[in-house]
Amino acid sequence: MEAVIKQERNLCITHILPIRDALDILSGKWKIPIIVALCVHKRRFKELHRDVQGITAKMLSKELKELELNKLVKRTVHDTSPVTVEYSITEYGHSLTPVINELRDWGMKHRDKIIYHPEEA
Amino acid sequence: MEAVIKQERNLCITHILPIRDALDILSGKWKIPIIVALCVHKRRFKELHRDVQGITAKMLSKELKELELNKLVKRTVHDTSPVTVEYSITEYGHSLTPVINELRDWGMKHRDKIIYHPEEA
DNA sequence: CCGTATCCAGAACGATACTG
DNA sequence: CAGTATCGTTCTGGATACGG
């Protein structure tokens, strides 16, 4: 075994690569908000456009494409006229729930302590 | 109560703002890797430079500054000659451990399923 | 309705050289 | 040792107009 993982106390240890993988998939301004919106219920493009506040159609389209390629989101085209497209979270996408919950918990617990946001500098 | 949080099953629900807060603090290519490195043990600048593979001194310096402003990392100057500077994780920084663990767990469990990385396109 | 194409500004990131 | 300054590139995200 090349890399031995030491699990001492509650320390966060080595194995940075899987963390980077996760971060890569979730990177960007909109991926998590889109996933959160879709966790509530499946959505059409325009509905998502309203739900995810501030996003442009271009970014929504682009982010959905990446999420779909990563199998986190499923795109279903209904052959009505005009076409309706439905986006839903996959089981795989759902497996992100613990991560998102931890992020939200941390964000809520420590919101008051936040002193500095890079983008406000 | 303005926003009622519904906790049905294991869905990830509304309250996107705390998630965004967390994401803002942890955004960028290097924050989490730096925190992970510092969770193992306190480090001097040059040691960190080696530990966090691929980072430049400029980015390391900039990211450490932001992490320090957010009280996730503590910077201690020892008045030796030449000066030595020591970076360590704070208790507050340590509170990120569950988040990082979830990220790593997800990344490890699902690494094989990763099909598309934006940056490889 | 569901997007795409084009153009563009600014931020993020990196290489290199330099300082106290 | 512990950074900063400068410059250049790449990536991100937004505005607007258009297409199936």
PDB file of C-alpha atoms (C1' of nucleotides) in Angstrom:
ATOM      1  CA  MET A   1       0.000   0.000   0.000  1.00  0.00           C
ATOM      2  CA  GLU A   2       1.598   3.158  -1.183  1.00  0.00           C
ATOM      3  CA  ALA A   3      -0.088   5.691   1.001  1.00  0.00           C
ATOM      4  CA  VAL A   4      -0.977   4.758   4.525  1.00  0.00           C
ATOM      5  CA  ILE A   5      -3.791   6.831   5.912  1.00  0.00           C
ATOM      6  CA  LYS A   6      -3.407   7.585   9.554  1.00  0.00           C
ATOM      7  CA  GLN A   7      -6.682   8.262  11.278  1.00  0.00           C
ATOM      8  CA  GLU A   8      -5.572   9.880  14.496  1.00  0.00           C
ATOM      9  CA  ARG A   9      -8.152  11.773  16.542  1.00  0.00           C
ATOM     10  CA  ASN A  10     -10.204  13.968  14.303  1.00  0.00           C
ATOM     11  CA  LEU A  11      -7.426  15.354  12.170  1.00  0.00           C
ATOM     12  CA  CYS A  12      -7.911  15.827   8.496  1.00  0.00           C
ATOM     13  CA  ILE A  13      -5.173  13.870   6.850  1.00  0.00           C
ATOM     14  CA  THR A  14      -3.342  13.569   3.574  1.00  0.00           C
ATOM     15  CA  HIS A  15      -5.084  12.131   0.570  1.00  0.00           C
ATOM     16  CA  ILE A  16      -5.599  15.480  -0.995  1.00  0.00           C
ATOM     17  CA  LEU A  17      -6.408  14.097  -4.415  1.00  0.00           C
ATOM     18  CA  PRO A  18      -9.973  12.930  -3.740  1.00  0.00           C
ATOM     19  CA  ILE A  19     -10.637  16.294  -2.134  1.00  0.00           C
ATOM     20  CA  ARG A  20      -9.408  18.019  -5.253  1.00  0.00           C
ATOM     21  CA  ASP A  21     -11.606  15.776  -7.382  1.00  0.00           C
ATOM     22  CA  ALA A  22     -14.650  16.745  -5.375  1.00  0.00           C
ATOM     23  CA  LEU A  23     -13.691  20.396  -5.474  1.00  0.00           C
ATOM     24  CA  ASP A  24     -13.183  20.268  -9.238  1.00  0.00           C
ATOM     25  CA  ILE A  25     -16.651  18.927  -9.806  1.00  0.00           C
ATOM     26  CA  LEU A  26     -18.259  21.419  -7.472  1.00  0.00           C
ATOM     27  CA  SER A  27     -16.139  24.409  -8.433  1.00  0.00           C
ATOM     28  CA  GLY A  28     -17.582  27.571  -9.811  1.00  0.00           C
ATOM     29  CA  LYS A  29     -20.155  29.962  -8.589  1.00  0.00           C
ATOM     30  CA  TRP A  30     -23.274  28.017  -9.524  1.00  0.00           C
ATOM     31  CA  LYS A  31     -22.900  24.228  -9.289  1.00  0.00           C
ATOM     32  CA  ILE A  32     -23.911  23.844  -5.663  1.00  0.00           C
ATOM     33  CA  PRO A  33     -26.799  26.308  -5.877  1.00  0.00           C
ATOM     34  CA  ILE A  34     -28.127  24.422  -8.907  1.00  0.00           C
ATOM     35  CA  ILE A  35     -27.818  21.079  -7.130  1.00  0.00           C
ATOM     36  CA  VAL A  36     -29.526  22.472  -4.065  1.00  0.00           C
ATOM     37  CA  ALA A  37     -32.372  23.797  -6.191  1.00  0.00           C
ATOM     38  CA  LEU A  38     -32.757  20.453  -7.937  1.00  0.00           C
ATOM     39  CA  CYS A  39     -32.691  18.584  -4.631  1.00  0.00           C
ATOM     40  CA  VAL A  40     -35.971  20.244  -3.771  1.00  0.00           C
ATOM     41  CA  HIS A  41     -37.718  19.106  -6.948  1.00  0.00           C
ATOM     42  CA  LYS A  42     -37.121  18.520 -10.624  1.00  0.00           C
ATOM     43  CA  ARG A  43     -37.198  21.651 -12.663  1.00  0.00           C
ATOM     44  CA  ARG A  44     -37.589  22.992 -16.154  1.00  0.00           C
ATOM     45  CA  PHE A  45     -34.922  25.294 -17.541  1.00  0.00           C
ATOM     46  CA  LYS A  46     -36.875  28.461 -17.006  1.00  0.00           C
ATOM     47  CA  GLU A  47     -37.920  27.463 -13.522  1.00  0.00           C
ATOM     48  CA  LEU A  48     -34.309  26.834 -12.611  1.00  0.00           C
ATOM     49  CA  HIS A  49     -33.422  30.166 -14.136  1.00  0.00           C
ATOM     50  CA  ARG A  50     -35.788  31.754 -11.621  1.00  0.00           C
ATOM     51  CA  ASP A  51     -34.816  29.534  -8.689  1.00  0.00           C
ATOM     52  CA  VAL A  52     -31.106  30.088  -8.943  1.00  0.00           C
ATOM     53  CA  GLN A  53     -31.047  33.787  -8.350  1.00  0.00           C
ATOM     54  CA  GLY A  54     -28.698  35.880 -10.404  1.00  0.00           C
ATOM     55  CA  ILE A  55     -27.545  33.252 -12.852  1.00  0.00           C
ATOM     56  CA  THR A  56     -27.595  33.981 -16.593  1.00  0.00           C
ATOM     57  CA  ALA A  57     -29.043  31.555 -19.117  1.00  0.00           C
ATOM     58  CA  LYS A  58     -25.590  31.002 -20.534  1.00  0.00           C
ATOM     59  CA  MET A  59     -24.087  30.005 -17.216  1.00  0.00           C
ATOM     60  CA  LEU A  60     -27.075  27.872 -16.298  1.00  0.00           C
ATOM     61  CA  SER A  61     -26.769  26.043 -19.588  1.00  0.00           C
ATOM     62  CA  LYS A  62     -23.038  25.586 -19.233  1.00  0.00           C
ATOM     63  CA  GLU A  63     -23.153  24.426 -15.633  1.00  0.00           C
ATOM     64  CA  LEU A  64     -26.013  22.027 -16.307  1.00  0.00           C
ATOM     65  CA  LYS A  65     -23.987  20.510 -19.124  1.00  0.00           C
ATOM     66  CA  GLU A  66     -21.045  19.863 -16.835  1.00  0.00           C
ATOM     67  CA  LEU A  67     -23.256  18.486 -14.097  1.00  0.00           C
ATOM     68  CA  GLU A  68     -24.884  16.212 -16.641  1.00  0.00           C
ATOM     69  CA  LEU A  69     -21.519  14.986 -17.916  1.00  0.00           C
ATOM     70  CA  ASN A  70     -20.615  14.175 -14.340  1.00  0.00           C
ATOM     71  CA  LYS A  71     -23.896  12.299 -13.954  1.00  0.00           C
ATOM     72  CA  LEU A  72     -25.019  14.494 -11.112  1.00  0.00           C
ATOM     73  CA  VAL A  73     -27.983  15.799 -13.050  1.00  0.00           C
ATOM     74  CA  LYS A  74     -30.284  14.144 -15.561  1.00  0.00           C
ATOM     75  CA  ARG A  75     -31.728  15.970 -18.541  1.00  0.00           C
ATOM     76  CA  THR A  76     -35.002  14.722 -19.958  1.00  0.00           C
ATOM     77  CA  VAL A  77     -36.548  16.072 -23.140  1.00  0.00           C
ATOM     78  CA  HIS A  78     -40.291  15.736 -23.468  1.00  0.00           C
ATOM     79  CA  ASP A  79     -41.335  15.728 -27.082  1.00  0.00           C
ATOM     80  CA  THR A  80     -44.140  18.185 -26.682  1.00  0.00           C
ATOM     81  CA  SER A  81     -44.563  21.280 -28.753  1.00  0.00           C
ATOM     82  CA  PRO A  82     -42.787  23.384 -27.932  1.00  0.00           C
ATOM     83  CA  VAL A  83     -40.302  21.052 -26.323  1.00  0.00           C
ATOM     84  CA  THR A  84     -40.084  21.007 -22.570  1.00  0.00           C
ATOM     85  CA  VAL A  85     -36.889  19.965 -20.859  1.00  0.00           C
ATOM     86  CA  GLU A  86     -36.758  18.671 -17.357  1.00  0.00           C
ATOM     87  CA  TYR A  87     -33.713  18.568 -15.122  1.00  0.00           C
ATOM     88  CA  SER A  88     -33.558  16.319 -12.117  1.00  0.00           C
ATOM     89  CA  ILE A  89     -30.966  15.233  -9.608  1.00  0.00           C
ATOM     90  CA  THR A  90     -29.590  11.721 -10.016  1.00  0.00           C
ATOM     91  CA  GLU A  91     -28.939   9.229  -7.255  1.00  0.00           C
ATOM     92  CA  TYR A  92     -25.277  10.001  -7.712  1.00  0.00           C
ATOM     93  CA  GLY A  93     -26.016  13.702  -7.354  1.00  0.00           C
ATOM     94  CA  HIS A  94     -27.978  12.900  -4.243  1.00  0.00           C
ATOM     95  CA  SER A  95     -24.919  11.309  -2.704  1.00  0.00           C
ATOM     96  CA  LEU A  96     -23.535  14.812  -2.379  1.00  0.00           C
ATOM     97  CA  THR A  97     -26.123  15.607   0.269  1.00  0.00           C
ATOM     98  CA  PRO A  98     -23.799  14.978   3.247  1.00  0.00           C
ATOM     99  CA  VAL A  99     -21.175  17.258   1.745  1.00  0.00           C
ATOM    100  CA  ILE A 100     -23.684  20.013   1.120  1.00  0.00           C
ATOM    101  CA  ASN A 101     -25.178  19.582   4.558  1.00  0.00           C
ATOM    102  CA  GLU A 102     -21.772  19.915   6.191  1.00  0.00           C
ATOM    103  CA  LEU A 103     -21.044  23.001   4.142  1.00  0.00           C
ATOM    104  CA  ARG A 104     -24.355  24.546   5.153  1.00  0.00           C
ATOM    105  CA  ASP A 105     -23.941  23.604   8.802  1.00  0.00           C
ATOM    106  CA  TRP A 106     -20.513  25.134   8.904  1.00  0.00           C
ATOM    107  CA  GLY A 107     -21.696  28.214   7.069  1.00  0.00           C
ATOM    108  CA  MET A 108     -24.597  28.694   9.451  1.00  0.00           C
ATOM    109  CA  LYS A 109     -22.714  28.053  12.672  1.00  0.00           C
ATOM    110  CA  HIS A 110     -19.889  30.343  11.775  1.00  0.00           C
ATOM    111  CA  ARG A 111     -21.570  32.976   9.697  1.00  0.00           C
ATOM    112  CA  ASP A 112     -21.113  35.629  12.371  1.00  0.00           C
ATOM    113  CA  LYS A 113     -17.427  34.973  12.572  1.00  0.00           C
ATOM    114  CA  ILE A 114     -16.860  35.674   8.913  1.00  0.00           C
ATOM    115  CA  ILE A 115     -14.738  38.750   8.690  1.00  0.00           C
ATOM    116  CA  TYR A 116     -13.298  38.730   5.239  1.00  0.00           C
ATOM    117  CA  HIS A 117     -14.632  37.704   1.875  1.00  0.00           C
ATOM    118  CA  PRO A 118     -12.061  37.715  -0.924  1.00  0.00           C
ATOM    119  CA  GLU A 119     -14.499  39.045  -3.491  1.00  0.00           C
ATOM    120  CA  GLU A 120     -15.355  42.058  -1.378  1.00  0.00           C
ATOM    121  CA  ALA A 121     -11.780  43.197  -1.120  1.00  0.00           C
TER     122      ALA A 121
ATOM    123  CA  MET B   1     -39.764  33.252  10.912  1.00  0.00           C
ATOM    124  CA  GLU B   2     -38.974  34.327   7.433  1.00  0.00           C
ATOM    125  CA  ALA B   3     -37.605  31.148   5.999  1.00  0.00           C
ATOM    126  CA  VAL B   4     -39.017  27.865   7.129  1.00  0.00           C
ATOM    127  CA  ILE B   5     -36.580  25.054   6.632  1.00  0.00           C
ATOM    128  CA  LYS B   6     -38.238  21.830   5.720  1.00  0.00           C
ATOM    129  CA  GLN B   7     -36.209  18.793   6.673  1.00  0.00           C
ATOM    130  CA  GLU B   8     -37.833  16.029   4.702  1.00  0.00           C
ATOM    131  CA  ARG B   9     -35.963  12.769   4.315  1.00  0.00           C
ATOM    132  CA  ASN B  10     -32.380  13.508   3.456  1.00  0.00           C
ATOM    133  CA  LEU B  11     -32.955  16.224   0.914  1.00  0.00           C
ATOM    134  CA  CYS B  12     -30.678  19.181   0.790  1.00  0.00           C
ATOM    135  CA  ILE B  13     -32.859  22.208   1.204  1.00  0.00           C
ATOM    136  CA  THR B  14     -32.915  25.921   0.666  1.00  0.00           C
ATOM    137  CA  HIS B  15     -30.761  28.171   2.780  1.00  0.00           C
ATOM    138  CA  ILE B  16     -28.249  28.638   0.064  1.00  0.00           C
ATOM    139  CA  LEU B  17     -26.594  31.652   1.682  1.00  0.00           C
ATOM    140  CA  PRO B  18     -24.609  29.831   4.378  1.00  0.00           C
ATOM    141  CA  ILE B  19     -23.431  27.403   1.712  1.00  0.00           C
ATOM    142  CA  ARG B  20     -22.238  30.282  -0.402  1.00  0.00           C
ATOM    143  CA  ASP B  21     -20.462  31.758   2.610  1.00  0.00           C
ATOM    144  CA  ALA B  22     -18.613  28.522   3.189  1.00  0.00           C
ATOM    145  CA  LEU B  23     -17.791  28.201  -0.481  1.00  0.00           C
ATOM    146  CA  ASP B  24     -16.510  31.774  -0.624  1.00  0.00           C
ATOM    147  CA  ILE B  25     -14.087  31.150   2.192  1.00  0.00           C
ATOM    148  CA  LEU B  26     -12.878  27.878   0.731  1.00  0.00           C
ATOM    149  CA  SER B  27     -12.864  28.967  -2.894  1.00  0.00           C
ATOM    150  CA  GLY B  28      -9.821  28.842  -5.070  1.00  0.00           C
ATOM    151  CA  LYS B  29      -7.427  26.149  -5.957  1.00  0.00           C
ATOM    152  CA  TRP B  30      -5.326  26.140  -2.810  1.00  0.00           C
ATOM    153  CA  LYS B  31      -7.257  26.939   0.380  1.00  0.00           C
ATOM    154  CA  ILE B  32      -8.315  23.415   1.217  1.00  0.00           C
ATOM    155  CA  PRO B  33      -4.938  21.838   0.383  1.00  0.00           C
ATOM    156  CA  ILE B  34      -3.258  24.401   2.643  1.00  0.00           C
ATOM    157  CA  ILE B  35      -5.694  23.705   5.469  1.00  0.00           C
ATOM    158  CA  VAL B  36      -5.209  19.968   5.050  1.00  0.00           C
ATOM    159  CA  ALA B  37      -1.441  20.381   5.200  1.00  0.00           C
ATOM    160  CA  LEU B  38      -1.690  22.514   8.323  1.00  0.00           C
ATOM    161  CA  CYS B  39      -4.050  20.035   9.975  1.00  0.00           C
ATOM    162  CA  VAL B  40      -1.197  17.556  10.041  1.00  0.00           C
ATOM    163  CA  HIS B  41       1.185  19.904  11.830  1.00  0.00           C
ATOM    164  CA  LYS B  42       2.198  23.533  12.049  1.00  0.00           C
ATOM    165  CA  ARG B  43       4.478  24.599   9.281  1.00  0.00           C
ATOM    166  CA  ARG B  44       6.933  27.250   8.255  1.00  0.00           C
ATOM    167  CA  PHE B  45       6.430  29.065   4.972  1.00  0.00           C
ATOM    168  CA  LYS B  46       8.999  27.089   3.086  1.00  0.00           C
ATOM    169  CA  GLU B  47       7.796  23.786   4.480  1.00  0.00           C
ATOM    170  CA  LEU B  48       4.279  24.589   3.351  1.00  0.00           C
ATOM    171  CA  HIS B  49       5.660  25.552  -0.011  1.00  0.00           C
ATOM    172  CA  ARG B  50       6.992  22.019  -0.284  1.00  0.00           C
ATOM    173  CA  ASP B  51       3.973  20.304   1.239  1.00  0.00           C
ATOM    174  CA  VAL B  52       1.392  21.927  -0.988  1.00  0.00           C
ATOM    175  CA  GLN B  53       2.560  20.588  -4.291  1.00  0.00           C
ATOM    176  CA  GLY B  54       2.531  22.906  -7.244  1.00  0.00           C
ATOM    177  CA  ILE B  55       1.720  26.144  -5.464  1.00  0.00           C
ATOM    178  CA  THR B  56       3.828  29.228  -6.106  1.00  0.00           C
ATOM    179  CA  ALA B  57       5.152  31.433  -3.331  1.00  0.00           C
ATOM    180  CA  LYS B  58       2.891  34.212  -4.492  1.00  0.00           C
ATOM    181  CA  MET B  59      -0.260  32.148  -4.273  1.00  0.00           C
ATOM    182  CA  LEU B  60       0.775  30.610  -0.972  1.00  0.00           C
ATOM    183  CA  SER B  61       1.345  34.034   0.486  1.00  0.00           C
ATOM    184  CA  LYS B  62      -1.949  35.381  -0.826  1.00  0.00           C
ATOM    185  CA  GLU B  63      -4.023  32.414   0.279  1.00  0.00           C
ATOM    186  CA  LEU B  64      -2.440  32.359   3.724  1.00  0.00           C
ATOM    187  CA  LYS B  65      -3.306  36.020   4.116  1.00  0.00           C
ATOM    188  CA  GLU B  66      -6.957  35.357   3.336  1.00  0.00           C
ATOM    189  CA  LEU B  67      -7.070  32.327   5.599  1.00  0.00           C
ATOM    190  CA  GLU B  68      -5.525  34.401   8.378  1.00  0.00           C
ATOM    191  CA  LEU B  69      -8.080  37.188   7.885  1.00  0.00           C
ATOM    192  CA  ASN B  70     -10.792  34.578   8.200  1.00  0.00           C
ATOM    193  CA  LYS B  71      -9.167  33.288  11.394  1.00  0.00           C
ATOM    194  CA  LEU B  72      -8.721  29.822   9.977  1.00  0.00           C
ATOM    195  CA  VAL B  73      -4.953  30.033  10.199  1.00  0.00           C
ATOM    196  CA  LYS B  74      -2.667  31.666  12.713  1.00  0.00           C
ATOM    197  CA  ARG B  75       0.605  33.305  11.765  1.00  0.00           C
ATOM    198  CA  THR B  76       3.319  33.504  14.383  1.00  0.00           C
ATOM    199  CA  VAL B  77       6.570  35.369  13.894  1.00  0.00           C
ATOM    200  CA  HIS B  78       9.515  34.173  15.939  1.00  0.00           C
ATOM    201  CA  ASP B  79      12.044  36.938  16.429  1.00  0.00           C
ATOM    202  CA  THR B  80      15.052  34.857  15.573  1.00  0.00           C
ATOM    203  CA  SER B  81      17.646  35.763  13.032  1.00  0.00           C
ATOM    204  CA  PRO B  82      16.726  35.332  10.336  1.00  0.00           C
ATOM    205  CA  VAL B  83      13.062  35.504  11.244  1.00  0.00           C
ATOM    206  CA  THR B  84      11.089  32.311  11.185  1.00  0.00           C
ATOM    207  CA  VAL B  85       7.358  32.362  10.619  1.00  0.00           C
ATOM    208  CA  GLU B  86       5.090  29.602  11.714  1.00  0.00           C
ATOM    209  CA  TYR B  87       1.625  28.894  10.386  1.00  0.00           C
ATOM    210  CA  SER B  88      -0.826  26.795  12.318  1.00  0.00           C
ATOM    211  CA  ILE B  89      -4.473  25.883  12.101  1.00  0.00           C
ATOM    212  CA  THR B  90      -6.787  27.588  14.576  1.00  0.00           C
ATOM    213  CA  GLU B  91      -9.599  25.951  16.493  1.00  0.00           C
ATOM    214  CA  TYR B  92     -11.938  27.696  14.100  1.00  0.00           C
ATOM    215  CA  GLY B  93     -10.019  26.265  11.184  1.00  0.00           C
ATOM    216  CA  HIS B  94     -10.245  22.872  12.804  1.00  0.00           C
ATOM    217  CA  SER B  95     -14.029  23.127  12.797  1.00  0.00           C
ATOM    218  CA  LEU B  96     -13.818  22.616   9.044  1.00  0.00           C
ATOM    219  CA  THR B  97     -12.703  19.036   9.567  1.00  0.00           C
ATOM    220  CA  PRO B  98     -16.177  17.501   9.050  1.00  0.00           C
ATOM    221  CA  VAL B  99     -16.589  19.413   5.798  1.00  0.00           C
ATOM    222  CA  ILE B 100     -13.208  18.315   4.521  1.00  0.00           C
ATOM    223  CA  ASN B 101     -13.826  14.745   5.616  1.00  0.00           C
ATOM    224  CA  GLU B 102     -17.114  14.651   3.726  1.00  0.00           C
ATOM    225  CA  LEU B 103     -15.431  16.087   0.655  1.00  0.00           C
ATOM    226  CA  ARG B 104     -12.693  13.500   0.840  1.00  0.00           C
ATOM    227  CA  ASP B 105     -15.102  10.642   1.487  1.00  0.00           C
ATOM    228  CA  TRP B 106     -17.207  11.639  -1.472  1.00  0.00           C
ATOM    229  CA  GLY B 107     -14.173  12.109  -3.661  1.00  0.00           C
ATOM    230  CA  MET B 108     -12.813   8.687  -2.723  1.00  0.00           C
ATOM    231  CA  LYS B 109     -16.049   6.753  -3.025  1.00  0.00           C
ATOM    232  CA  HIS B 110     -16.888   8.199  -6.365  1.00  0.00           C
ATOM    233  CA  ARG B 111     -13.544   8.770  -7.925  1.00  0.00           C
ATOM    234  CA  ASP B 112     -14.032   6.034 -10.494  1.00  0.00           C
ATOM    235  CA  LYS B 113     -17.297   7.528 -11.621  1.00  0.00           C
ATOM    236  CA  ILE B 114     -15.763  10.842 -12.529  1.00  0.00           C
ATOM    237  CA  ILE B 115     -16.064  11.209 -16.239  1.00  0.00           C
ATOM    238  CA  TYR B 116     -15.595  14.841 -16.928  1.00  0.00           C
ATOM    239  CA  HIS B 117     -13.353  17.477 -15.428  1.00  0.00           C
ATOM    240  CA  PRO B 118     -14.019  20.990 -16.676  1.00  0.00           C
ATOM    241  CA  GLU B 119     -10.364  21.868 -16.724  1.00  0.00           C
ATOM    242  CA  GLU B 120      -9.489  18.952 -18.979  1.00  0.00           C
ATOM    243  CA  ALA B 121     -11.935  19.949 -21.678  1.00  0.00           C
TER     244      ALA B 121
ATOM    245  C1'  DC C   1     -39.623  27.401 -24.760  1.00  0.00           C
ATOM    246  C1'  DC C   2     -34.737  26.207 -24.602  1.00  0.00           C
ATOM    247  C1'  DG C   3     -31.115  27.347 -25.411  1.00  0.00           C
ATOM    248  C1'  DT C   4     -26.307  29.064 -28.543  1.00  0.00           C
ATOM    249  C1'  DA C   5     -22.842  32.680 -30.497  1.00  0.00           C
ATOM    250  C1'  DT C   6     -20.187  36.457 -29.916  1.00  0.00           C
ATOM    251  C1'  DC C   7     -17.792  39.690 -27.569  1.00  0.00           C
ATOM    252  C1'  DC C   8     -15.714  41.449 -23.517  1.00  0.00           C
ATOM    253  C1'  DA C   9     -14.186  42.780 -18.569  1.00  0.00           C
ATOM    254  C1'  DG C  10     -12.134  41.338 -14.657  1.00  0.00           C
ATOM    255  C1'  DA C  11     -10.343  37.831 -11.606  1.00  0.00           C
ATOM    256  C1'  DA C  12      -7.422  34.009 -10.863  1.00  0.00           C
ATOM    257  C1'  DC C  13      -3.284  32.025 -11.577  1.00  0.00           C
ATOM    258  C1'  DG C  14       1.655  31.419 -12.907  1.00  0.00           C
ATOM    259  C1'  DA C  15       6.846  32.613 -14.080  1.00  0.00           C
ATOM    260  C1'  DT C  16      10.383  35.292 -13.069  1.00  0.00           C
ATOM    261  C1'  DA C  17      12.960  38.603 -10.778  1.00  0.00           C
ATOM    262  C1'  DC C  18      13.816  40.973  -6.709  1.00  0.00           C
ATOM    263  C1'  DT C  19      13.810  42.704  -1.365  1.00  0.00           C
ATOM    264  C1'  DG C  20      14.466  43.050   3.967  1.00  0.00           C
TER     265       DG C  20
ATOM    266  C1'  DC D   1      14.052  32.756   5.395  1.00  0.00           C
ATOM    267  C1'  DA D   2       9.881  34.855   4.055  1.00  0.00           C
ATOM    268  C1'  DG D   3       8.049  36.964   1.237  1.00  0.00           C
ATOM    269  C1'  DT D   4       6.752  41.194  -2.783  1.00  0.00           C
ATOM    270  C1'  DA D   5       6.588  43.302  -7.640  1.00  0.00           C
ATOM    271  C1'  DT D   6       5.755  42.935 -12.242  1.00  0.00           C
ATOM    272  C1'  DC D   7       4.070  41.029 -16.152  1.00  0.00           C
ATOM    273  C1'  DG D   8       1.551  37.869 -18.891  1.00  0.00           C
ATOM    274  C1'  DT D   9      -1.840  34.139 -19.645  1.00  0.00           C
ATOM    275  C1'  DT D  10      -5.938  31.681 -18.805  1.00  0.00           C
ATOM    276  C1'  DC D  11     -10.303  31.115 -16.844  1.00  0.00           C
ATOM    277  C1'  DT D  12     -14.793  32.912 -15.311  1.00  0.00           C
ATOM    278  C1'  DG D  13     -18.754  35.077 -15.832  1.00  0.00           C
ATOM    279  C1'  DG D  14     -21.851  38.679 -17.822  1.00  0.00           C
ATOM    280  C1'  DA D  15     -24.475  41.433 -21.835  1.00  0.00           C
ATOM    281  C1'  DT D  16     -26.537  41.147 -25.853  1.00  0.00           C
ATOM    282  C1'  DA D  17     -28.261  39.214 -29.905  1.00  0.00           C
ATOM    283  C1'  DC D  18     -29.767  35.337 -32.319  1.00  0.00           C
ATOM    284  C1'  DG D  19     -31.464  30.233 -33.696  1.00  0.00           C
ATOM    285  C1'  DG D  20     -34.382  25.670 -33.571  1.00  0.00           C
TER     286       DG D  20
END
